[in-house]
PDB file of C-alpha atoms in Angstrom:
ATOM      1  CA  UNK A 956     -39.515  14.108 -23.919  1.00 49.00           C
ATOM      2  CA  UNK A 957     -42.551  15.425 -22.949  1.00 48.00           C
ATOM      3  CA  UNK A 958     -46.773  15.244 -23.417  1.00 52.00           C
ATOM      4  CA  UNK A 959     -49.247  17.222 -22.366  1.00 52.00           C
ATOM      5  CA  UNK A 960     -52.434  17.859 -24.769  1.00 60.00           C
ATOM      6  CA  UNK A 961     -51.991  15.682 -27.286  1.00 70.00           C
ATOM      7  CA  UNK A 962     -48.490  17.264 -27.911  1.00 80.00           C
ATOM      8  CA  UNK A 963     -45.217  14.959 -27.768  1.00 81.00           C
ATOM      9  CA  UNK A 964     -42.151  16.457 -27.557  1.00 84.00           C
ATOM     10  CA  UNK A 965     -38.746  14.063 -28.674  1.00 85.00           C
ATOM     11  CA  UNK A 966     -35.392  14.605 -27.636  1.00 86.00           C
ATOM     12  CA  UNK A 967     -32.205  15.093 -29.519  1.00 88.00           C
ATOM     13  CA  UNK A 968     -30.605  11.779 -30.091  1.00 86.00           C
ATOM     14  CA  UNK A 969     -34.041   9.692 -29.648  1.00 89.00           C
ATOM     15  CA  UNK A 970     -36.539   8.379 -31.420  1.00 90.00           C
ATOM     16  CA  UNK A 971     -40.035   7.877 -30.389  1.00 89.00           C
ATOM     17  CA  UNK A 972     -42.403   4.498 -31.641  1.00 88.00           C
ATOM     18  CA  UNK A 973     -46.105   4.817 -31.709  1.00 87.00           C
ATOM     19  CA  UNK A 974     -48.609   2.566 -32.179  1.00 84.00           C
ATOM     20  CA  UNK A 975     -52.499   2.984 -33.255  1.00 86.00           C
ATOM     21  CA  UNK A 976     -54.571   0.619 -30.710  1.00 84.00           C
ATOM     22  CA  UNK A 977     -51.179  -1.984 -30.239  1.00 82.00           C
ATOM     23  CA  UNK A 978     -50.295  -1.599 -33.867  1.00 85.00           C
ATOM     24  CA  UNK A 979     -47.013  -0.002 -34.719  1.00 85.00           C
ATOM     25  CA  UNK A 980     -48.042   2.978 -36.913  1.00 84.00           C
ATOM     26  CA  UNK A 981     -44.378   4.997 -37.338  1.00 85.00           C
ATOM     27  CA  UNK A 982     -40.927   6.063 -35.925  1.00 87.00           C
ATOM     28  CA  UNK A 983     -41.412  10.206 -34.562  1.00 86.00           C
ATOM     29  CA  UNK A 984     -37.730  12.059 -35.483  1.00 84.00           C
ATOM     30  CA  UNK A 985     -36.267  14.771 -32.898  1.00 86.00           C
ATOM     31  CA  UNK A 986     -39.095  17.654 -32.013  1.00 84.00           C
ATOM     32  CA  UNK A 987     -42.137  18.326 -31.266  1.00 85.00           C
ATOM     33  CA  UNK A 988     -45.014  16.190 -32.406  1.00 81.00           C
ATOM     34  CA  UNK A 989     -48.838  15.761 -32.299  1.00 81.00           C
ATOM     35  CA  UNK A 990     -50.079  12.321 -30.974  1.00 77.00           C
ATOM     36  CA  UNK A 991     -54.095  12.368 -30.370  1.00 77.00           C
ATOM     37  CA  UNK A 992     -54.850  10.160 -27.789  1.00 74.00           C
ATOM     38  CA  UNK A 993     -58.591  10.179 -28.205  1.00 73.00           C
ATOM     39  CA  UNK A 994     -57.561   8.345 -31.950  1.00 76.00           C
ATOM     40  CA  UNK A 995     -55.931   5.444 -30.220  1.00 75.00           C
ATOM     41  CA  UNK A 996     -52.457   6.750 -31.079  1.00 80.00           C
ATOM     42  CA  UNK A 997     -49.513   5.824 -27.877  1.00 85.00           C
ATOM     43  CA  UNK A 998     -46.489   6.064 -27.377  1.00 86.00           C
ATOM     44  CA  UNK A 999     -44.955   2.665 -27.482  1.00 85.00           C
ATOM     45  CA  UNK A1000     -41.383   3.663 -25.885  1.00 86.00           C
ATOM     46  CA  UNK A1001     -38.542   5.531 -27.037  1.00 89.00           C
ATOM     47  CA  UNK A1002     -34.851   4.164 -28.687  1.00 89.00           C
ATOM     48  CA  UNK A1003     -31.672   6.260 -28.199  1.00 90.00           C
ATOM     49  CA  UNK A1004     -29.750   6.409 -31.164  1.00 90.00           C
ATOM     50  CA  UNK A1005     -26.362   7.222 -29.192  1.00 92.00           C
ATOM     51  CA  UNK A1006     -23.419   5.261 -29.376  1.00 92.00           C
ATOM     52  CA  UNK A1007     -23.010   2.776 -26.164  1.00 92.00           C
ATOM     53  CA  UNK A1008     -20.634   0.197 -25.187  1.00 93.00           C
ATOM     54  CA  UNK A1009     -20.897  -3.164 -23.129  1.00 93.00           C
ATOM     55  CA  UNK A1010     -17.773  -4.635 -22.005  1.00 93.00           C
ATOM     56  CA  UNK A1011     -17.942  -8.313 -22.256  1.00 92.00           C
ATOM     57  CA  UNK A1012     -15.810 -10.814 -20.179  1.00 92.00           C
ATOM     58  CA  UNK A1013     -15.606 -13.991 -21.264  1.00 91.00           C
ATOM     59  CA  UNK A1014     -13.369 -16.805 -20.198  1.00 90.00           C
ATOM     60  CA  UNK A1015     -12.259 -20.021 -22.520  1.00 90.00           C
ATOM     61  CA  UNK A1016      -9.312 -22.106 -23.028  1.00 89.00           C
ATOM     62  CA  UNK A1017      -6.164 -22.021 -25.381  1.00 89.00           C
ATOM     63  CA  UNK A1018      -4.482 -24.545 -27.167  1.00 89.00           C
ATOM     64  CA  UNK A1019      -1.871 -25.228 -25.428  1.00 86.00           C
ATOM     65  CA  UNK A1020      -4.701 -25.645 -22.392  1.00 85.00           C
ATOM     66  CA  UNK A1021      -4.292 -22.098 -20.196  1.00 85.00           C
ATOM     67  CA  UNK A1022      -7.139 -20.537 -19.039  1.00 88.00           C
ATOM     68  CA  UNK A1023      -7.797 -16.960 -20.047  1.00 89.00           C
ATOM     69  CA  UNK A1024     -10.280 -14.376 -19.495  1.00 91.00           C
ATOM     70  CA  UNK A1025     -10.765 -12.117 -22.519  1.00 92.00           C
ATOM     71  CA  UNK A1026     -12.439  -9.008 -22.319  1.00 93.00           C
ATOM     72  CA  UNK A1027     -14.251  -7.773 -25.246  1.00 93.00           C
ATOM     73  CA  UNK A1028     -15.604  -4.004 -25.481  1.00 93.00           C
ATOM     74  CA  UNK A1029     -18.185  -3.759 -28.141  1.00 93.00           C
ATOM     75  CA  UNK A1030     -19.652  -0.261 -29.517  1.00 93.00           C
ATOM     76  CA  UNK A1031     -23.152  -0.032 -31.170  1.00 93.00           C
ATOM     77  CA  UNK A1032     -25.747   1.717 -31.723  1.00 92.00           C
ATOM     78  CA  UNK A1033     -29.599   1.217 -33.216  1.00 92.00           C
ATOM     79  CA  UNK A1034     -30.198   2.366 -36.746  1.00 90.00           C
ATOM     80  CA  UNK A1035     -32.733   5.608 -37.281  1.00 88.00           C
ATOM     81  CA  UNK A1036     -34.293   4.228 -40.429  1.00 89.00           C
ATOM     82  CA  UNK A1037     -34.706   0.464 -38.640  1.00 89.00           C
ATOM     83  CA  UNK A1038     -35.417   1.514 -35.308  1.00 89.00           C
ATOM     84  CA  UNK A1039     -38.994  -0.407 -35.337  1.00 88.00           C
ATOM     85  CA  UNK A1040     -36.593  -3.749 -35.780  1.00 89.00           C
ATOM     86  CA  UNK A1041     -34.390  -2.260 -32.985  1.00 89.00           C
ATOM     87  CA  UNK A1042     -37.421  -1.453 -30.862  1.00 89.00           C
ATOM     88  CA  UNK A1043     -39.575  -4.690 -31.691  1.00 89.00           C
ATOM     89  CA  UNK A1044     -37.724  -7.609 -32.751  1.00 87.00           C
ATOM     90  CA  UNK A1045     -35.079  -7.916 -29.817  1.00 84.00           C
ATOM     91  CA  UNK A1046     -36.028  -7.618 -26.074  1.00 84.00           C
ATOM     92  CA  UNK A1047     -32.314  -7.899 -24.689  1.00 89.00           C
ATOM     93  CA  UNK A1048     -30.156  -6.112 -26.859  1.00 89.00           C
ATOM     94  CA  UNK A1049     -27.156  -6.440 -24.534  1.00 90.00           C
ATOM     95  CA  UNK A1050     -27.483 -10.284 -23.516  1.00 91.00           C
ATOM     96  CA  UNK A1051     -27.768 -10.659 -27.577  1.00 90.00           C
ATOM     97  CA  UNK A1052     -24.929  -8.841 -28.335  1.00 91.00           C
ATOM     98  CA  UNK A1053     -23.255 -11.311 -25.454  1.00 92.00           C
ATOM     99  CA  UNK A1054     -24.046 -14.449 -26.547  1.00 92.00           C
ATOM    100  CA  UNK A1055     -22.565 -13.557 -29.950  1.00 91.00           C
ATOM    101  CA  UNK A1056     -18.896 -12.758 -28.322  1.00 92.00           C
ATOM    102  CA  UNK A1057     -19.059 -15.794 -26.552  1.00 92.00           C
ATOM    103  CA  UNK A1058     -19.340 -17.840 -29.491  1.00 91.00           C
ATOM    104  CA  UNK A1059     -16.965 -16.355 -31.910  1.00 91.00           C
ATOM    105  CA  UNK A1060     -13.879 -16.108 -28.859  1.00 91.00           C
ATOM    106  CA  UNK A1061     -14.765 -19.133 -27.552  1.00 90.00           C
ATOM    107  CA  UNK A1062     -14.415 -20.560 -31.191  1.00 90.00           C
ATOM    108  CA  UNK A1063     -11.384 -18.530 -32.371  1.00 90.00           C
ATOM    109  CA  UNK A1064      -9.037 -18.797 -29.243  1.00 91.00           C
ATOM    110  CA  UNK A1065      -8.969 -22.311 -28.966  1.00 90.00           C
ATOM    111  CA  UNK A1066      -7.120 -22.995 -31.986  1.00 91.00           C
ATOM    112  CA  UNK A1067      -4.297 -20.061 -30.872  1.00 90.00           C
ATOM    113  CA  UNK A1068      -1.456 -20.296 -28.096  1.00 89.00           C
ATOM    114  CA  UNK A1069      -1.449 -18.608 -25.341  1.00 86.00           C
ATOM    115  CA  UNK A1070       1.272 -16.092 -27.008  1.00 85.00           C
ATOM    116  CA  UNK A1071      -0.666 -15.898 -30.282  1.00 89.00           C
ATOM    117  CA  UNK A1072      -3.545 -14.987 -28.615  1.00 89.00           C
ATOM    118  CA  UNK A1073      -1.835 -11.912 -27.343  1.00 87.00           C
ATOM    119  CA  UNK A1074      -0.034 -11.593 -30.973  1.00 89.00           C
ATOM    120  CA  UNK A1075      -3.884 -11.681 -33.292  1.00 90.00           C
ATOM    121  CA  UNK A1076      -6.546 -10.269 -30.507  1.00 89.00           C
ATOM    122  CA  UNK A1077      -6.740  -7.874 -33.320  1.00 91.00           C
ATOM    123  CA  UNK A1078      -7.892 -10.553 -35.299  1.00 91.00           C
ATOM    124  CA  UNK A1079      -9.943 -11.821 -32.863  1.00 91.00           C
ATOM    125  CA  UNK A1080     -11.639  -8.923 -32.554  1.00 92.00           C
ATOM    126  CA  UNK A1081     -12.128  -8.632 -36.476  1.00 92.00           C
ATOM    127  CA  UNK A1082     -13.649 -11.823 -36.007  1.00 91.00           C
ATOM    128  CA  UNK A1083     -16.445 -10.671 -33.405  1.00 91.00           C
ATOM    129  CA  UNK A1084     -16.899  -7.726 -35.123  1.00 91.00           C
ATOM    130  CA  UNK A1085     -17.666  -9.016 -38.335  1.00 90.00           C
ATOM    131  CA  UNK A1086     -20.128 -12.171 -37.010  1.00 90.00           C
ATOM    132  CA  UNK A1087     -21.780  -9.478 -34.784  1.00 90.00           C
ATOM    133  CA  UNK A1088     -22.363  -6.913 -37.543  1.00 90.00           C
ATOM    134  CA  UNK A1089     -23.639  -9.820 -39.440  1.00 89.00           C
ATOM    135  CA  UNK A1090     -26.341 -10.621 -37.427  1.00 88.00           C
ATOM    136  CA  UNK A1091     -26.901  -7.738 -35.368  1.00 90.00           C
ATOM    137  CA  UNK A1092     -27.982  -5.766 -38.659  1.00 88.00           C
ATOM    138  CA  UNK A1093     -31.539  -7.865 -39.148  1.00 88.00           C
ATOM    139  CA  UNK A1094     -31.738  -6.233 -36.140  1.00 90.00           C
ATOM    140  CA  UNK A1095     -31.338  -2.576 -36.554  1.00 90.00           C
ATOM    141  CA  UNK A1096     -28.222  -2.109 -35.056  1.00 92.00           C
ATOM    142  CA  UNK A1097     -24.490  -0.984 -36.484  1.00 92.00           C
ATOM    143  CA  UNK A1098     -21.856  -2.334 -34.706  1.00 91.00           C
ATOM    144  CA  UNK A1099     -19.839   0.997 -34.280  1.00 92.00           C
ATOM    145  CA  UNK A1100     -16.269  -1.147 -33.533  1.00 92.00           C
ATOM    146  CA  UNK A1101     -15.249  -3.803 -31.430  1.00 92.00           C
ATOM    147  CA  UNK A1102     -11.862  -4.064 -29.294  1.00 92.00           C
ATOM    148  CA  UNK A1103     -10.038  -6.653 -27.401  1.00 91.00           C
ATOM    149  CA  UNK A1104      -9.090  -5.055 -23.948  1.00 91.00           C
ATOM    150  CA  UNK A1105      -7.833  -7.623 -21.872  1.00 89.00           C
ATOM    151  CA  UNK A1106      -6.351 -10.920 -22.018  1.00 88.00           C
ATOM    152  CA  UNK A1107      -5.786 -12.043 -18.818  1.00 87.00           C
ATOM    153  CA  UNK A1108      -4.282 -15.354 -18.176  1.00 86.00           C
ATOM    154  CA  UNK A1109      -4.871 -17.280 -14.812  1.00 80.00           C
ATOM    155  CA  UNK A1110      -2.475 -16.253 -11.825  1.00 79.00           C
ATOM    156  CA  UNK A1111       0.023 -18.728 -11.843  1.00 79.00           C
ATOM    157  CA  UNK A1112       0.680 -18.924 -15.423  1.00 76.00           C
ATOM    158  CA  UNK A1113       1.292 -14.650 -15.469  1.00 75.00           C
ATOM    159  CA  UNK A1114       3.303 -15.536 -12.582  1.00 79.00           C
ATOM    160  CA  UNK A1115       5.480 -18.363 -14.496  1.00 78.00           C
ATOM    161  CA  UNK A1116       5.072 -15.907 -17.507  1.00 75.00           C
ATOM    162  CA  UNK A1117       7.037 -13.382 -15.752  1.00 77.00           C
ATOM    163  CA  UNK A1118      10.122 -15.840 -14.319  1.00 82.00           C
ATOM    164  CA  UNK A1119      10.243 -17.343 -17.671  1.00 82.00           C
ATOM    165  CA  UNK A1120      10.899 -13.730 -19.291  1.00 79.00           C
ATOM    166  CA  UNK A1121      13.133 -12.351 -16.075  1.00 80.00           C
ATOM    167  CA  UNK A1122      15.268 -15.745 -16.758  1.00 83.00           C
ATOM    168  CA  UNK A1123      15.889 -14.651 -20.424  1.00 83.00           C
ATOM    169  CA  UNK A1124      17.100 -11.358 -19.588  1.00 82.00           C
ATOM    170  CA  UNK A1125      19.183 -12.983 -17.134  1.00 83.00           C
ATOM    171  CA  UNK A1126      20.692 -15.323 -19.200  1.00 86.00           C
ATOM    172  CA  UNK A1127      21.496 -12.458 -21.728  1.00 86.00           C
ATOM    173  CA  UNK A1128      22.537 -10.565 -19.264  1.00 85.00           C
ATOM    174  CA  UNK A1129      24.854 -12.704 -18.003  1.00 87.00           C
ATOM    175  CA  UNK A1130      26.291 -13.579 -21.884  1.00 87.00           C
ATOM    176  CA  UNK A1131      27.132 -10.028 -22.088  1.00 87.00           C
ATOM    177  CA  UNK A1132      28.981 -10.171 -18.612  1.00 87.00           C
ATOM    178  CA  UNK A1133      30.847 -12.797 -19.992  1.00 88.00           C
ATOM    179  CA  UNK A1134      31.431 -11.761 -23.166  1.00 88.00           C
ATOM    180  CA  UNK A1135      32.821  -7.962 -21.453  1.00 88.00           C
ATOM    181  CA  UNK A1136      35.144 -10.552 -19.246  1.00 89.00           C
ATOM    182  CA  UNK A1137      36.568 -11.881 -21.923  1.00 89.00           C
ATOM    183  CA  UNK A1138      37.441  -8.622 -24.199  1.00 90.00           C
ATOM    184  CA  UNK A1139      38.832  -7.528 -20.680  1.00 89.00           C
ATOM    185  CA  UNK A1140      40.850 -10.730 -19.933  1.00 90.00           C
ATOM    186  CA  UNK A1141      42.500 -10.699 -23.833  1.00 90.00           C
ATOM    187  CA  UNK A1142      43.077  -6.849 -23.665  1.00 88.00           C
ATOM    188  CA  UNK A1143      45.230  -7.414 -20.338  1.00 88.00           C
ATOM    189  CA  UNK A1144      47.262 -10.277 -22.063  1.00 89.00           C
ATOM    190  CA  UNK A1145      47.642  -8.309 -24.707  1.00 89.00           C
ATOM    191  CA  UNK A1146      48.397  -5.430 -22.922  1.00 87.00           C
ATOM    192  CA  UNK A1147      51.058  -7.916 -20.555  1.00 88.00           C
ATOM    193  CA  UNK A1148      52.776  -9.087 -23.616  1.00 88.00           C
ATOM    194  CA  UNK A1149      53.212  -5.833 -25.322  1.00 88.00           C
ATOM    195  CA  UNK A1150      54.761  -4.639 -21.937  1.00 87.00           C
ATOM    196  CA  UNK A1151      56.977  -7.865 -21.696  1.00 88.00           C
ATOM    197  CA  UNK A1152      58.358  -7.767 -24.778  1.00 88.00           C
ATOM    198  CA  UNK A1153      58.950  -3.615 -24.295  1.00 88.00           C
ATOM    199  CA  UNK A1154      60.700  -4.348 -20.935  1.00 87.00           C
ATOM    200  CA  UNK A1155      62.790  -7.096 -23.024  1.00 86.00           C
ATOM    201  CA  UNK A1156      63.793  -4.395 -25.805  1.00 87.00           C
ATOM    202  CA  UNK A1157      64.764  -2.472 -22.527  1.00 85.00           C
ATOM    203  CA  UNK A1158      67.413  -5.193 -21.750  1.00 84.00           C
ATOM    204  CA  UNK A1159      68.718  -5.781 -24.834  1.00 84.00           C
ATOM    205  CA  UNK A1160      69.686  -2.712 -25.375  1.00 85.00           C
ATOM    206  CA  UNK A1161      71.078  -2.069 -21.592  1.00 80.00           C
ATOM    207  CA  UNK A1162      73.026  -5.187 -22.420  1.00 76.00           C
ATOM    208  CA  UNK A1163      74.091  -3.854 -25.376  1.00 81.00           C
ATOM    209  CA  UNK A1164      74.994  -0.575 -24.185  1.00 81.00           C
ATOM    210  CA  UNK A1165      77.026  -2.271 -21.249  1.00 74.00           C
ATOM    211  CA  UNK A1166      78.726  -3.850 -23.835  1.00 73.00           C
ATOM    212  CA  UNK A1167      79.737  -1.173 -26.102  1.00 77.00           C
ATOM    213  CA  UNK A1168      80.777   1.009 -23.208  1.00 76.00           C
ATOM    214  CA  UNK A1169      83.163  -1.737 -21.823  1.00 70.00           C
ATOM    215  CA  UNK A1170      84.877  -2.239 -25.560  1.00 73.00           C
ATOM    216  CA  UNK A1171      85.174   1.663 -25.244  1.00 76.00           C
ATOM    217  CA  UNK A1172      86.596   1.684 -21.760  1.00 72.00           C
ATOM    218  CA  UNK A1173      89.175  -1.427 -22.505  1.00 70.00           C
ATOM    219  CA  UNK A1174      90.512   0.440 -26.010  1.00 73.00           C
ATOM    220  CA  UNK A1175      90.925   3.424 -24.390  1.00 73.00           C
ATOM    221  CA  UNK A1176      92.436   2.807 -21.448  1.00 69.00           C
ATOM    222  CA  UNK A1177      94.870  -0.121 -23.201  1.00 69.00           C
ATOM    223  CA  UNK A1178      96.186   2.879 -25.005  1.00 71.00           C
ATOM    224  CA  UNK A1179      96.192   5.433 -22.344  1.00 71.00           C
ATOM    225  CA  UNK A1180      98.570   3.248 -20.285  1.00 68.00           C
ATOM    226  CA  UNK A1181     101.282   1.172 -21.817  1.00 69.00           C
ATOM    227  CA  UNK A1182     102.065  -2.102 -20.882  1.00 66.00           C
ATOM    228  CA  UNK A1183      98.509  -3.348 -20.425  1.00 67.00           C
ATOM    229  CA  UNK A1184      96.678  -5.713 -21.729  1.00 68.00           C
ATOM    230  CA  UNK A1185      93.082  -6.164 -22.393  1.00 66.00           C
ATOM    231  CA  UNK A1186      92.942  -9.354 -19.724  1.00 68.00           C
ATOM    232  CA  UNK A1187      94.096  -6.607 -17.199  1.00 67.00           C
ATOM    233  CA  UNK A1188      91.656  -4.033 -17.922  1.00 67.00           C
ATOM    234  CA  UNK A1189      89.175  -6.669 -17.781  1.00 68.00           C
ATOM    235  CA  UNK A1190      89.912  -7.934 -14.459  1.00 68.00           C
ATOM    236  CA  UNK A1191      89.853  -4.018 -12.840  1.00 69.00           C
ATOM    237  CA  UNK A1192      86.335  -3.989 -14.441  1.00 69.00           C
ATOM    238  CA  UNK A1193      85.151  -6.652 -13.124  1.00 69.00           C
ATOM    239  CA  UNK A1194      86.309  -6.123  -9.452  1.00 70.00           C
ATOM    240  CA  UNK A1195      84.829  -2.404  -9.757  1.00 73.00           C
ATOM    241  CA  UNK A1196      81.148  -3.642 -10.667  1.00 71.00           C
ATOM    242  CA  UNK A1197      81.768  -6.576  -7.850  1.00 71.00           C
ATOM    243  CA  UNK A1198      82.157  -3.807  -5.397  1.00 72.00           C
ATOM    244  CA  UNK A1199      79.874  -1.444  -6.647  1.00 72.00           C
ATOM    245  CA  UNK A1200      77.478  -4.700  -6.466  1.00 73.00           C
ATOM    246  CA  UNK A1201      78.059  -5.266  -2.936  1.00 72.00           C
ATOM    247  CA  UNK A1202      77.665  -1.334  -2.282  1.00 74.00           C
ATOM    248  CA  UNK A1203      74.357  -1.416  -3.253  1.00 73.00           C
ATOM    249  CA  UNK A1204      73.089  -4.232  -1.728  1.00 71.00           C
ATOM    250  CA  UNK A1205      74.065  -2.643   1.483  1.00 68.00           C
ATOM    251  CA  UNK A1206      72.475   0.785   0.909  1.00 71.00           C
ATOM    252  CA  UNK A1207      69.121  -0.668   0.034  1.00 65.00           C
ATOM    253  CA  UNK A1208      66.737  -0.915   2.643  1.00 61.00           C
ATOM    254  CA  UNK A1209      64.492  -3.603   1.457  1.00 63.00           C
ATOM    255  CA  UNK A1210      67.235  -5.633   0.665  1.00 58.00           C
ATOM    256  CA  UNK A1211      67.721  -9.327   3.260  1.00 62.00           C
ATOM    257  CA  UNK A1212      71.267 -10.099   4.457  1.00 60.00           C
ATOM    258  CA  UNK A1213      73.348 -11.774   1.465  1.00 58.00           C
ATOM    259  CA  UNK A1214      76.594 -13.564   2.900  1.00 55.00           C
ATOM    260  CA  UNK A1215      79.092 -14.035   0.646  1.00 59.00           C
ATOM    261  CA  UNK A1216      82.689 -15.833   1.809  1.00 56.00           C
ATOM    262  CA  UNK A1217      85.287 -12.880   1.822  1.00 57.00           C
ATOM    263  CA  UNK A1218      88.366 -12.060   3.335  1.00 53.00           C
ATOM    264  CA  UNK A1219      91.325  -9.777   2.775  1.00 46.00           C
ATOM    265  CA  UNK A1220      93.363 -12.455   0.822  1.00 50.00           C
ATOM    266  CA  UNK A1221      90.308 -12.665  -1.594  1.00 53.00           C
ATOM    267  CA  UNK A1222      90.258  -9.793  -2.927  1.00 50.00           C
ATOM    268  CA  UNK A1223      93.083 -10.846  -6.042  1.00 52.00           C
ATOM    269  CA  UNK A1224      90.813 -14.055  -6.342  1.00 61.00           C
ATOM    270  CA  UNK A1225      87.469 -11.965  -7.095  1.00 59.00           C
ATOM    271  CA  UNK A1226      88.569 -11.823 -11.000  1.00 59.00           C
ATOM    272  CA  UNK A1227      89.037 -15.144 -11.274  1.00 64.00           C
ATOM    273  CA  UNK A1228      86.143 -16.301  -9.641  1.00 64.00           C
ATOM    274  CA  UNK A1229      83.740 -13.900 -11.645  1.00 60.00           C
ATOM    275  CA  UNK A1230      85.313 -14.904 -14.457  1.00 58.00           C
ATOM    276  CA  UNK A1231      85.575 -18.741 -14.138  1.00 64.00           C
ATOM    277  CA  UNK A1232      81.355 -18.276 -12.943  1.00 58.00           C
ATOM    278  CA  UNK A1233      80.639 -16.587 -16.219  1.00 52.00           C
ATOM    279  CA  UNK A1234      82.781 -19.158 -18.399  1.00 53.00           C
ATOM    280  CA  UNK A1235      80.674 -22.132 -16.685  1.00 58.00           C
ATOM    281  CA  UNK A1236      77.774 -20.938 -17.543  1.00 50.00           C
ATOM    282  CA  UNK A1237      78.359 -20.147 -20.945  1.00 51.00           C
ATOM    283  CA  UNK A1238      79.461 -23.519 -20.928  1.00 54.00           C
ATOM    284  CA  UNK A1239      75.958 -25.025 -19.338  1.00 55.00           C
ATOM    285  CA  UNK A1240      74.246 -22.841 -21.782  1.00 52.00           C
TER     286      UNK A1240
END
């Protein structure tokens, strides 16, 4: 903005306010004007009609009694057809527009919870916003939007905040450990019982296979040699799978030393003595 000769010149953006000896006479738009000074006509001042901002901290109390410091950004700007209320009728736009945020957060957030707080600060700021445009139009200004930036607790509660949240997550954490222990544990019983009762299948039919091929073995061999009985085959079988017993206990080398009373008389005893153990403890069974 410039004046030389009478001649004003008025930025994009701006406004200029002029006054006839003190009296406010009109509002000068963007260019160049004429402003005879030997008529009494001054400029009073100049009003940007850009948008600007003041961040606003404030700090009040919740509820449930924890200090917080909000921080309020507020956007404005003055009005082109009520700049002479912009220009005239406030002398501190800014500690206006401050005194306003301070009432409406320190009357909204003491009625919210610290976690509500952070839940609504839209609301809050809905709040501020509409008292502010409220009053701040007599004024000649627009409030342009207002935002909620910051809502910052004291230390030691953000610190308590934190050890609360980490113990959730450890506590779920530790559910789902749990819970992963258990699958595991039940899928290894059931995987143990499916193998026990397999490996029992596995006998059974050994057993019966040792079965059928000693019927086999007696029949044929009762009627491949006259003159024997089925007590005599019996007895040969049973001294073969003693021996073959003993074998391989001695041919295994993890196997401990097994004494067993023998001698060469004993030999036509073995029979018996197999026999007369598996007839007791059919009997105990």
């Amino acid at each position: 903005m410039g004046q030389a000769l009478g001649c004003l010149q008025v930025d994009q953006s701006t406004v200029a306010v002029t006054e006839t000896f003190g009296k406010f006479e009109d509002v000068l738009e963007p260019g160049c004007h004429c402003l005879p000074w030997c008529f009494g006509r001054q400029l009073a001042g100049v009003l940007s009609l850009r948008v600007q901002q003041l961040d606003v901290r404030c700090e009040t109390k919740t509820k449930d009694n924890v200090f917080v410091n909000v921080v309020a950004s507020i956007q404005y700007r003055a009005l082109a057809e009520k700049a002479s209320d912009a220009f005239y009728k406030l002398s501190n736009t800014r500690a206006q527009i401050q005194a306003y945020v301070f009432d409406v957060i320190r009357a909204s957030v003491p009625k919210l919870e610290l976690d509500s707080v952070f839940e609504q600060k839209n609301d809050i700021a809905k709040a501020v916003e509409e008292e502010l445009e409220k009053a701040m139009s007599h004024y000649g200004f627009e409030i342009v939007q207002t935002l909620i930036v910051d809502i910052e607790p004291d230390e030691h509660v953000k610190r308590a905040m934190n050890e609360i949240n980490a113990a959730a997550r450890l506590r779920v954490a530790a559910n789902e450990k749990a819970e992963a222990e258990k699958i595991l544990q039940i899928k290894r019983a059931e995987g143990d019982a499916e193998s026990k009762y397999l490996a029992g299948l596995g006998i059974a039919r050994q057993r019966q296979a040792i079965v059928d091929g000693l019927r086999d073995s007696v029949l044929a061999f009762s009627e491949n040699v006259p003159g024997t009985s089925s007590k005599d085959v019996m007895d040969m079988v049973l001294v073969t799978q003693y021996f073959d017993t003993m074998k391989e206990i001695g041919a295994s080398s993890k196997s401990n030393s097994v004494f067993i009373p023998h001698g060469p008389g004993a030999v036509r005893d073995i029979a018996s003595q197999i026999r007369n153990g598996l007839l007791q403890a059919n009997v105990t069974q």
